[in-house]
């Protein structure tokens, strides 16, 4: 493994190895405290994403390494018109691995072609965000003990939600995964994903507008935010918004071992009253994000 | 209208009406000193209207790329005034600077020196996708 640009850069075996390593880090944190001593991670964030950046930085610091970088393009020379390729060529001289967030789709791929150190895509516009998907896979694996034979409900904005698209791509490689796609008509999963991934691989899926109706069958419920700006009119938004808010009430028919996930940040799509429910695992998911990034950094550094 | 038959060269037939000039420029025919005939809006039983380009000289460019620019185009090779081959074009697995990415969020829109590279994907229907943002051509 040289770079991580797209989750599909990793085969199932490599993903399993990362999950295994992350679990080992969780169990034996002391064994990893100094492993990246004298190594540096550069976080090049051409657009702000505090949560992802902190997760990467915390990951490197916990491995005993150091971090440098910038958190918005205005503070770096790209504001003066420098190309992505030139930027990463320069940063390759100062760091051992680079995590890059960029508003333009494909920028991390361009970076990987020019850099002499590994590039991690930390999100490129609405395109890819592979470390979020790795976070989700580690979470599912830890919560359920497996990544196969699961009924996975994806709820909310399935049209624009890149985390949902990547998660479907990644999970579609495991046996017996069934998807339940819960969204308003306006925000359904795009046809090309249904055709190229689900139908191509002969995977079972169900589309519905009602969360309540399918709740009892779900092993995983992956919530996403229904954003006001995605709707043509306020009336539709207000009508649909509440049907995709998860409340303790709606969870009464769910399985006792359901796992409720969310990539965060949450706005109002999961009521805070759900947080105390042991089935809510979105904060554990955020913690897992740090561990899987630690495993990824180690893999890319060959440690 | 009478156009002389060509002797040694190629005839590009079944070009979508209106696309002849795009192909003319792509093949850089303006820089060649051989006779070239461009026929536009010719009646066609199959297509209604079509364009044709006749080039009276052999061409060594990989013509498979033409199938990307203009699906349905046919290439006839002429030798001594006779058609000796009707080339079947196959879509190349990757094309560079043939088509441009139209996605305004693609990195190619801000970094204009980047080559526009598209790869052939899709198991059932072949589709070219930008290697950077995966948008369809």
Coordinates of C-alpha atoms in Angstrom, one line a residue:
Chain A
X1 CA 0.0 0.0 0.0
X2 CA 1.5 3.3 -1.1
X3 CA -1.4 5.8 -0.8
X4 CA -5.0 5.8 0.2
X5 CA -7.1 7.8 -2.2
X6 CA -10.2 5.7 -2.6
X7 CA -11.5 3.0 -0.3
X8 CA -11.4 0.6 -3.2
X9 CA -7.6 1.1 -3.3
X10 CA -7.7 -1.4 -0.4
X11 CA -8.7 -5.0 -1.0
X12 CA -10.7 -6.9 1.7
X13 CA -7.5 -8.5 3.0
X14 CA -5.8 -5.2 3.5
X15 CA -8.9 -3.8 5.2
X16 CA -9.0 -6.8 7.5
X17 CA -5.3 -6.2 8.3
X18 CA -6.0 -2.6 9.2
X19 CA -8.9 -3.5 11.4
X20 CA -6.8 -6.2 13.2
X21 CA -4.0 -3.6 13.8
X22 CA -6.5 -1.0 15.1
X23 CA -7.8 -3.6 17.5
X24 CA -4.3 -4.4 18.7
X25 CA -3.6 -0.7 19.2
X26 CA -6.8 -0.4 21.3
X27 CA -5.8 -3.5 23.4
X28 CA -2.1 -2.6 23.8
X29 CA -1.7 1.2 23.4
X30 CA 1.6 1.1 25.3
X31 CA 3.2 -1.0 22.6
X32 CA 2.6 1.8 20.1
X33 CA 3.5 5.0 22.1
X34 CA 6.9 5.5 20.6
X35 CA 6.6 3.6 17.3
X36 CA 6.5 6.8 15.1
X37 CA 9.2 8.6 17.1
X38 CA 11.0 11.1 14.7
X39 CA 8.3 10.6 12.1
X40 CA 6.2 13.5 10.9
X41 CA 2.7 13.7 9.5
X42 CA 1.7 16.8 7.5
X43 CA -1.9 17.7 7.5
X44 CA -2.6 19.8 4.5
X45 CA -6.2 21.1 4.9
X46 CA -7.1 23.3 1.9
X47 CA -10.5 23.6 3.5
X48 CA -11.3 23.5 7.2
X49 CA -12.4 20.2 8.7
X50 CA -11.4 20.5 12.4
X51 CA -12.8 17.1 13.3
X52 CA -10.9 15.1 10.7
X53 CA -7.7 17.1 11.2
X54 CA -7.8 16.6 14.9
X55 CA -8.4 12.9 14.5
X56 CA -5.3 12.6 12.2
X57 CA -3.2 14.7 14.5
X58 CA -4.3 12.8 17.6
X59 CA -3.5 9.5 15.8
X60 CA 0.1 10.6 15.0
X61 CA 0.7 12.1 18.4
X62 CA -0.4 8.9 20.1
X63 CA 2.1 7.0 17.9
X64 CA 4.8 9.2 19.3
X65 CA 5.2 11.1 16.0
X66 CA 4.9 14.8 15.3
X67 CA 2.5 16.9 13.2
X68 CA 2.8 20.0 11.0
X69 CA 0.6 21.6 8.5
X70 CA -2.1 24.1 7.9
X71 CA -5.9 24.1 8.4
X72 CA -7.1 26.4 5.6
X73 CA -5.7 27.2 2.1
X74 CA -5.5 31.0 2.9
X75 CA -2.6 30.3 5.2
X76 CA -0.6 28.4 2.5
X77 CA 0.9 29.4 -0.8
X78 CA -2.0 27.7 -2.8
X79 CA -3.7 31.1 -2.1
X80 CA -0.9 32.5 -4.3
X81 CA -1.7 30.1 -7.0
X82 CA 0.7 27.2 -6.3
X83 CA -0.4 23.9 -7.8
X84 CA -1.2 20.9 -5.7
X85 CA 1.7 19.0 -7.3
X86 CA 4.2 21.7 -6.3
X87 CA 2.8 21.9 -2.8
X88 CA 3.2 18.2 -2.1
X89 CA 6.6 18.0 -3.7
X90 CA 7.8 20.6 -1.2
X91 CA 6.0 19.1 1.7
X92 CA 7.4 15.7 0.8
X93 CA 10.8 17.2 1.8
X94 CA 9.5 18.0 5.3
X95 CA 7.2 15.1 6.3
X96 CA 7.0 11.3 6.1
X97 CA 3.3 11.0 5.3
X98 CA 0.7 13.6 4.2
X99 CA -3.0 13.7 5.0
X100 CA -4.7 16.0 2.5
X101 CA -8.2 17.6 2.5
X102 CA -9.1 19.6 -0.6
X103 CA -12.3 21.1 -1.9
X104 CA -11.6 20.0 -5.5
X105 CA -12.4 16.4 -6.4
X106 CA -9.3 14.4 -7.4
X107 CA -6.8 16.7 -5.8
X108 CA -5.4 14.0 -3.6
X109 CA -4.9 11.7 -6.6
X110 CA -3.0 14.5 -8.3
X111 CA -0.9 14.9 -5.1
X112 CA -0.2 11.1 -5.0
X113 CA 1.3 11.3 -8.6
X114 CA 3.7 14.0 -7.5
X115 CA 4.6 13.3 -3.9
X116 CA 7.5 11.2 -2.8
X117 CA 5.8 10.2 0.5
X118 CA 2.4 8.5 1.0
X119 CA -0.7 10.5 0.5
X120 CA -3.9 9.9 2.5
X121 CA -7.1 11.4 1.1
X122 CA -8.8 13.2 4.1
X123 CA -11.7 14.2 1.9
X124 CA -11.9 15.7 -1.6
X125 CA -15.0 17.7 -2.0
X126 CA -18.1 15.5 -2.3
X127 CA -16.0 12.7 -3.8
X128 CA -14.1 10.4 -1.5
X129 CA -13.4 10.2 2.2
X130 CA -11.8 6.8 2.6
X131 CA -10.7 7.2 6.2
X132 CA -14.3 7.8 7.2
X133 CA -15.2 4.6 5.5
X134 CA -12.4 2.8 7.4
X135 CA -13.8 4.3 10.6
X136 CA -17.2 2.9 9.8
X137 CA -15.9 -0.5 8.9
X138 CA -13.8 -0.7 12.2
X139 CA -16.9 0.4 14.1
X140 CA -19.2 -2.2 12.5
X141 CA -16.5 -4.9 13.0
X142 CA -16.1 -4.0 16.7
X143 CA -19.8 -3.6 17.4
X144 CA -20.9 -6.7 15.5
X145 CA -17.9 -8.9 15.4
X146 CA -18.2 -9.2 11.6
X147 CA -18.6 -7.3 8.4
X148 CA -20.7 -9.9 6.6
X149 CA -24.3 -11.2 6.9
X150 CA -25.7 -7.9 8.1
X151 CA -28.8 -5.9 7.3
X152 CA -27.5 -2.3 7.0
X153 CA -30.0 0.6 7.1
X154 CA -28.8 3.8 5.6
X155 CA -31.1 6.7 6.4
X156 CA -31.4 10.4 5.3
X157 CA -29.6 12.0 2.4
X158 CA -28.5 9.1 0.3
X159 CA -28.2 11.2 -2.9
X160 CA -25.4 13.5 -1.9
X161 CA -24.0 11.7 1.1
X162 CA -20.5 10.5 0.0
X163 CA -20.0 8.6 3.3
X164 CA -23.0 6.5 2.3
X165 CA -21.7 5.8 -1.2
X166 CA -18.3 4.8 0.0
X167 CA -19.7 2.6 2.7
X168 CA -21.9 0.8 0.2
X169 CA -18.9 0.2 -2.1
X170 CA -16.8 -1.1 0.8
X171 CA -19.5 -3.4 2.3
X172 CA -20.7 -4.7 -1.1
X173 CA -17.5 -6.8 -1.1
X174 CA -18.6 -8.8 2.0
X175 CA -21.0 -11.7 1.7
X176 CA -24.6 -11.6 2.8
X177 CA -24.8 -7.8 3.3
X178 CA -28.3 -6.5 2.6
X179 CA -29.0 -2.7 2.3
X180 CA -32.1 -0.9 3.4
X181 CA -32.2 2.5 1.8
X182 CA -34.3 4.9 3.8
X183 CA -34.8 8.3 2.3
X184 CA -37.3 10.8 0.9
X185 CA -38.0 10.4 -2.8
X186 CA -35.9 13.5 -3.5
X187 CA -32.8 12.2 -1.8
X188 CA -32.7 8.6 -3.0
X189 CA -29.5 6.7 -3.8
X190 CA -28.3 7.7 -7.3
X191 CA -29.2 5.2 -10.0
X192 CA -25.5 4.7 -11.0
X193 CA -24.7 3.4 -7.6
X194 CA -27.6 1.0 -7.6
X195 CA -26.7 -0.2 -11.1
X196 CA -22.9 -0.3 -10.9
X197 CA -22.6 -1.7 -7.4
X198 CA -25.8 -3.2 -6.0
X199 CA -27.3 -4.7 -9.2
X200 CA -24.0 -5.5 -10.7
X201 CA -23.1 -7.7 -7.7
X202 CA -26.6 -9.0 -7.4
X203 CA -26.9 -7.6 -3.9
X204 CA -30.3 -7.4 -2.1
X205 CA -31.6 -4.0 -1.3
X206 CA -34.9 -2.3 -0.4
X207 CA -35.9 1.3 -0.8
X208 CA -38.3 2.9 1.5
X209 CA -39.4 6.2 2.9
X210 CA -40.4 4.9 6.3
X211 CA -37.8 4.4 9.0
X212 CA -40.4 3.0 11.4
X213 CA -41.5 0.2 9.0
X214 CA -38.0 -1.3 8.6
X215 CA -36.6 -0.6 12.0
X216 CA -37.1 -4.1 13.4
X217 CA -35.0 -5.8 10.7
X218 CA -31.9 -3.6 11.0
X219 CA -28.5 -4.7 12.5
X220 CA -27.0 -1.3 11.7
X221 CA -28.7 2.0 11.3
X222 CA -26.4 4.6 9.7
X223 CA -28.0 8.0 10.0
X224 CA -27.0 11.0 7.9
X225 CA -28.2 14.6 7.9
X226 CA -31.1 15.8 5.7
X227 CA -29.9 19.2 4.8
X228 CA -32.3 22.1 4.2
X229 CA -30.3 23.3 1.1
X230 CA -31.0 20.0 -0.7
X231 CA -34.7 20.8 -1.0
X232 CA -36.4 22.9 -3.6
X233 CA -38.8 24.3 -1.1
X234 CA -39.1 24.9 2.6
X235 CA -42.5 23.1 2.7
X236 CA -41.0 19.7 1.5
X237 CA -38.0 20.1 3.9
X238 CA -40.3 20.7 6.9
X239 CA -42.6 17.8 5.9
X240 CA -39.7 15.3 5.6
X241 CA -37.3 16.5 8.2
X242 CA -39.1 15.1 11.2
X243 CA -39.5 11.6 9.7
X244 CA -35.8 11.2 9.6
X245 CA -35.1 12.3 13.2
X246 CA -34.2 9.4 15.4
X247 CA -35.8 9.4 18.8
X248 CA -36.0 6.9 21.6
X249 CA -39.6 6.3 20.6
X250 CA -38.6 5.1 17.2
X251 CA -36.1 2.8 18.7
X252 CA -38.6 0.8 20.7
X253 CA -39.2 -1.7 17.8
X254 CA -35.5 -2.0 17.0
X255 CA -33.3 -5.1 17.8
X256 CA -31.7 -5.0 21.2
X257 CA -28.3 -5.2 19.5
X258 CA -28.9 -2.6 16.8
X259 CA -25.9 -0.3 16.3
X260 CA -26.8 3.4 15.5
X261 CA -24.0 5.1 13.6
X262 CA -23.5 8.6 12.3
X263 CA -20.4 10.2 10.6
X264 CA -21.0 13.4 12.7
X265 CA -21.4 16.3 13.0
X266 CA -25.0 15.7 13.9
X267 CA -27.4 18.6 13.8
X268 CA -30.8 17.4 14.8
X269 CA -31.2 14.1 13.0
X270 CA -30.5 12.1 16.2
X271 CA -32.2 13.3 19.3
X272 CA -29.8 13.8 22.2
X273 CA -32.1 11.6 24.2
X274 CA -30.8 8.7 22.2
X275 CA -27.2 9.2 23.3
X276 CA -27.7 7.4 26.6
X277 CA -29.0 4.3 24.7
X278 CA -26.2 1.6 24.6
X279 CA -27.1 1.1 20.9
X280 CA -25.9 4.6 20.1
X281 CA -22.3 4.1 19.0
X282 CA -21.6 7.3 17.1
X283 CA -19.2 8.6 19.7
X284 CA -17.4 5.3 19.9
X285 CA -17.3 5.6 16.1
X286 CA -15.5 8.9 16.3
X287 CA -12.9 7.3 18.7
X288 CA -12.5 4.4 16.3
X289 CA -11.6 7.0 13.7
X290 CA -8.5 7.8 15.6
X291 CA -7.5 4.2 16.0
X292 CA -8.0 3.2 12.3
X293 CA -6.0 6.3 11.3
X294 CA -3.2 5.1 13.6
X295 CA -3.3 1.7 11.9
X296 CA -3.3 3.4 8.5
X297 CA -0.3 5.7 9.2
X298 CA 1.7 2.6 10.4
X299 CA 0.8 0.7 7.3
X300 CA 1.8 3.5 5.0
X301 CA 5.0 4.1 6.8
X302 CA 5.8 0.3 6.7
X303 CA 5.9 0.1 10.5
Chain B
X1 CA -21.8 18.4 -56.0
X2 CA -19.0 16.2 -57.2
X3 CA -16.1 15.1 -55.0
X4 CA -13.3 13.1 -56.6
X5 CA -12.8 9.6 -55.3
X6 CA -9.7 9.3 -53.2
X7 CA -6.9 7.0 -54.3
X8 CA -4.9 6.1 -51.2
X9 CA -6.2 7.2 -47.8
X10 CA -9.2 6.9 -45.5
X11 CA -12.9 7.8 -45.5
X12 CA -14.4 8.6 -42.2
X13 CA -18.1 7.9 -42.6
X14 CA -21.2 8.0 -40.3
X15 CA -19.9 11.0 -38.4
X16 CA -22.7 12.6 -36.4
X17 CA -23.9 15.7 -38.4
X18 CA -22.0 18.8 -37.1
X19 CA -19.1 16.9 -35.7
X20 CA -16.8 16.8 -38.8
X21 CA -14.9 19.9 -37.8
X22 CA -14.2 18.6 -34.3
X23 CA -12.7 15.5 -35.9
X24 CA -10.8 17.5 -38.5
X25 CA -9.1 19.5 -35.8
X26 CA -8.5 16.5 -33.5
X27 CA -6.7 14.7 -36.4
X28 CA -4.8 18.0 -37.1
X29 CA -5.8 17.8 -40.7
X30 CA -5.3 21.5 -41.1
X31 CA -1.6 20.9 -40.8
X32 CA -1.3 18.4 -43.6
X33 CA -0.8 19.1 -47.2
X34 CA -2.9 16.3 -48.6
X35 CA -6.3 16.7 -50.2
X36 CA -9.1 16.6 -47.6
X37 CA -12.8 16.8 -48.3
X38 CA -15.3 17.6 -45.6
X39 CA -18.9 16.8 -46.4
X40 CA -21.5 18.1 -44.0
X41 CA -25.2 17.3 -43.6
X42 CA -25.2 14.6 -46.2
X43 CA -28.4 12.6 -46.4
X44 CA -28.2 9.2 -44.7
X45 CA -30.8 6.4 -44.6
X46 CA -29.5 5.3 -41.2
X47 CA -28.8 8.6 -39.6
X48 CA -31.0 11.1 -41.4
X49 CA -28.0 13.5 -41.7
X50 CA -24.3 12.7 -41.4
X51 CA -20.9 14.2 -42.0
X52 CA -18.1 12.5 -44.0
X53 CA -14.4 13.3 -44.2
X54 CA -12.2 12.0 -47.0
X55 CA -8.4 12.1 -46.6
X56 CA -6.3 11.3 -49.6
X57 CA -3.3 10.2 -47.6
X58 CA -2.5 7.4 -45.2
X59 CA -2.9 8.3 -41.5
X60 CA -0.8 6.8 -38.8
X61 CA -2.8 8.1 -35.8
X62 CA -4.6 5.6 -33.6
X63 CA -8.1 6.0 -35.0
X64 CA -9.7 4.1 -32.1
X65 CA -9.9 7.4 -30.3
X66 CA -12.5 8.5 -32.9
X67 CA -15.0 6.0 -31.4
X68 CA -14.7 8.1 -28.2
X69 CA -15.3 11.4 -29.9
X70 CA -18.0 10.2 -32.2
X71 CA -19.6 6.8 -31.4
X72 CA -20.8 5.1 -34.6
X73 CA -18.1 6.5 -36.9
X74 CA -16.8 4.1 -39.5
X75 CA -13.3 4.1 -41.0
X76 CA -12.8 2.8 -44.6
X77 CA -9.3 2.3 -45.8
X78 CA -8.8 3.0 -49.6
X79 CA -6.0 1.7 -51.7
X80 CA -5.7 2.4 -55.4
X81 CA -9.2 3.8 -55.4
X82 CA -10.7 0.7 -53.9
X83 CA -12.0 0.1 -50.3
X84 CA -9.7 -2.6 -48.9
X85 CA -10.7 -2.5 -45.3
X86 CA -13.5 -1.4 -43.1
X87 CA -11.8 -0.9 -39.7
X88 CA -13.7 -1.9 -36.6
X89 CA -12.9 0.6 -33.9
X90 CA -12.5 -0.5 -30.3
X91 CA -12.8 1.9 -27.4
X92 CA -9.4 2.4 -25.9
X93 CA -9.1 1.6 -22.1
X94 CA -7.7 5.1 -21.4
X95 CA -7.7 8.4 -23.3
X96 CA -5.6 11.5 -22.6
X97 CA -6.7 15.0 -23.7
X98 CA -9.4 13.7 -26.0
X99 CA -12.4 14.7 -23.9
X100 CA -12.5 17.3 -21.1
X101 CA -14.0 16.9 -17.7
X102 CA -17.2 18.9 -17.3
X103 CA -17.4 18.7 -13.5
X104 CA -16.9 22.2 -12.1
X105 CA -15.7 20.7 -8.9
X106 CA -13.0 18.6 -10.6
X107 CA -9.3 19.5 -9.9
X108 CA -8.8 19.9 -13.6
X109 CA -10.9 23.1 -13.6
X110 CA -8.4 24.9 -11.3
X111 CA -5.1 23.2 -12.4
X112 CA -5.3 23.7 -16.1
X113 CA -2.0 22.1 -17.0
X114 CA -3.2 18.7 -15.8
X115 CA -3.9 16.2 -18.6
X116 CA -7.6 15.3 -18.9
X117 CA -7.5 11.5 -18.5
X118 CA -10.5 9.3 -18.8
X119 CA -10.7 5.5 -18.2
X120 CA -13.2 3.1 -19.6
X121 CA -15.5 1.6 -16.9
X122 CA -18.8 -0.1 -16.6
X123 CA -19.4 -3.8 -17.1
X124 CA -22.7 -3.6 -19.0
X125 CA -22.5 -0.2 -20.8
X126 CA -19.0 1.2 -21.4
X127 CA -18.6 4.6 -19.8
X128 CA -15.6 6.9 -19.7
X129 CA -14.9 8.4 -16.3
X130 CA -12.5 11.1 -15.3
X131 CA -9.6 9.5 -13.3
X132 CA -9.7 12.5 -10.9
X133 CA -13.3 12.9 -10.0
X134 CA -14.9 9.9 -11.7
X135 CA -17.5 12.0 -13.4
X136 CA -18.9 10.5 -16.6
X137 CA -17.6 11.9 -19.9

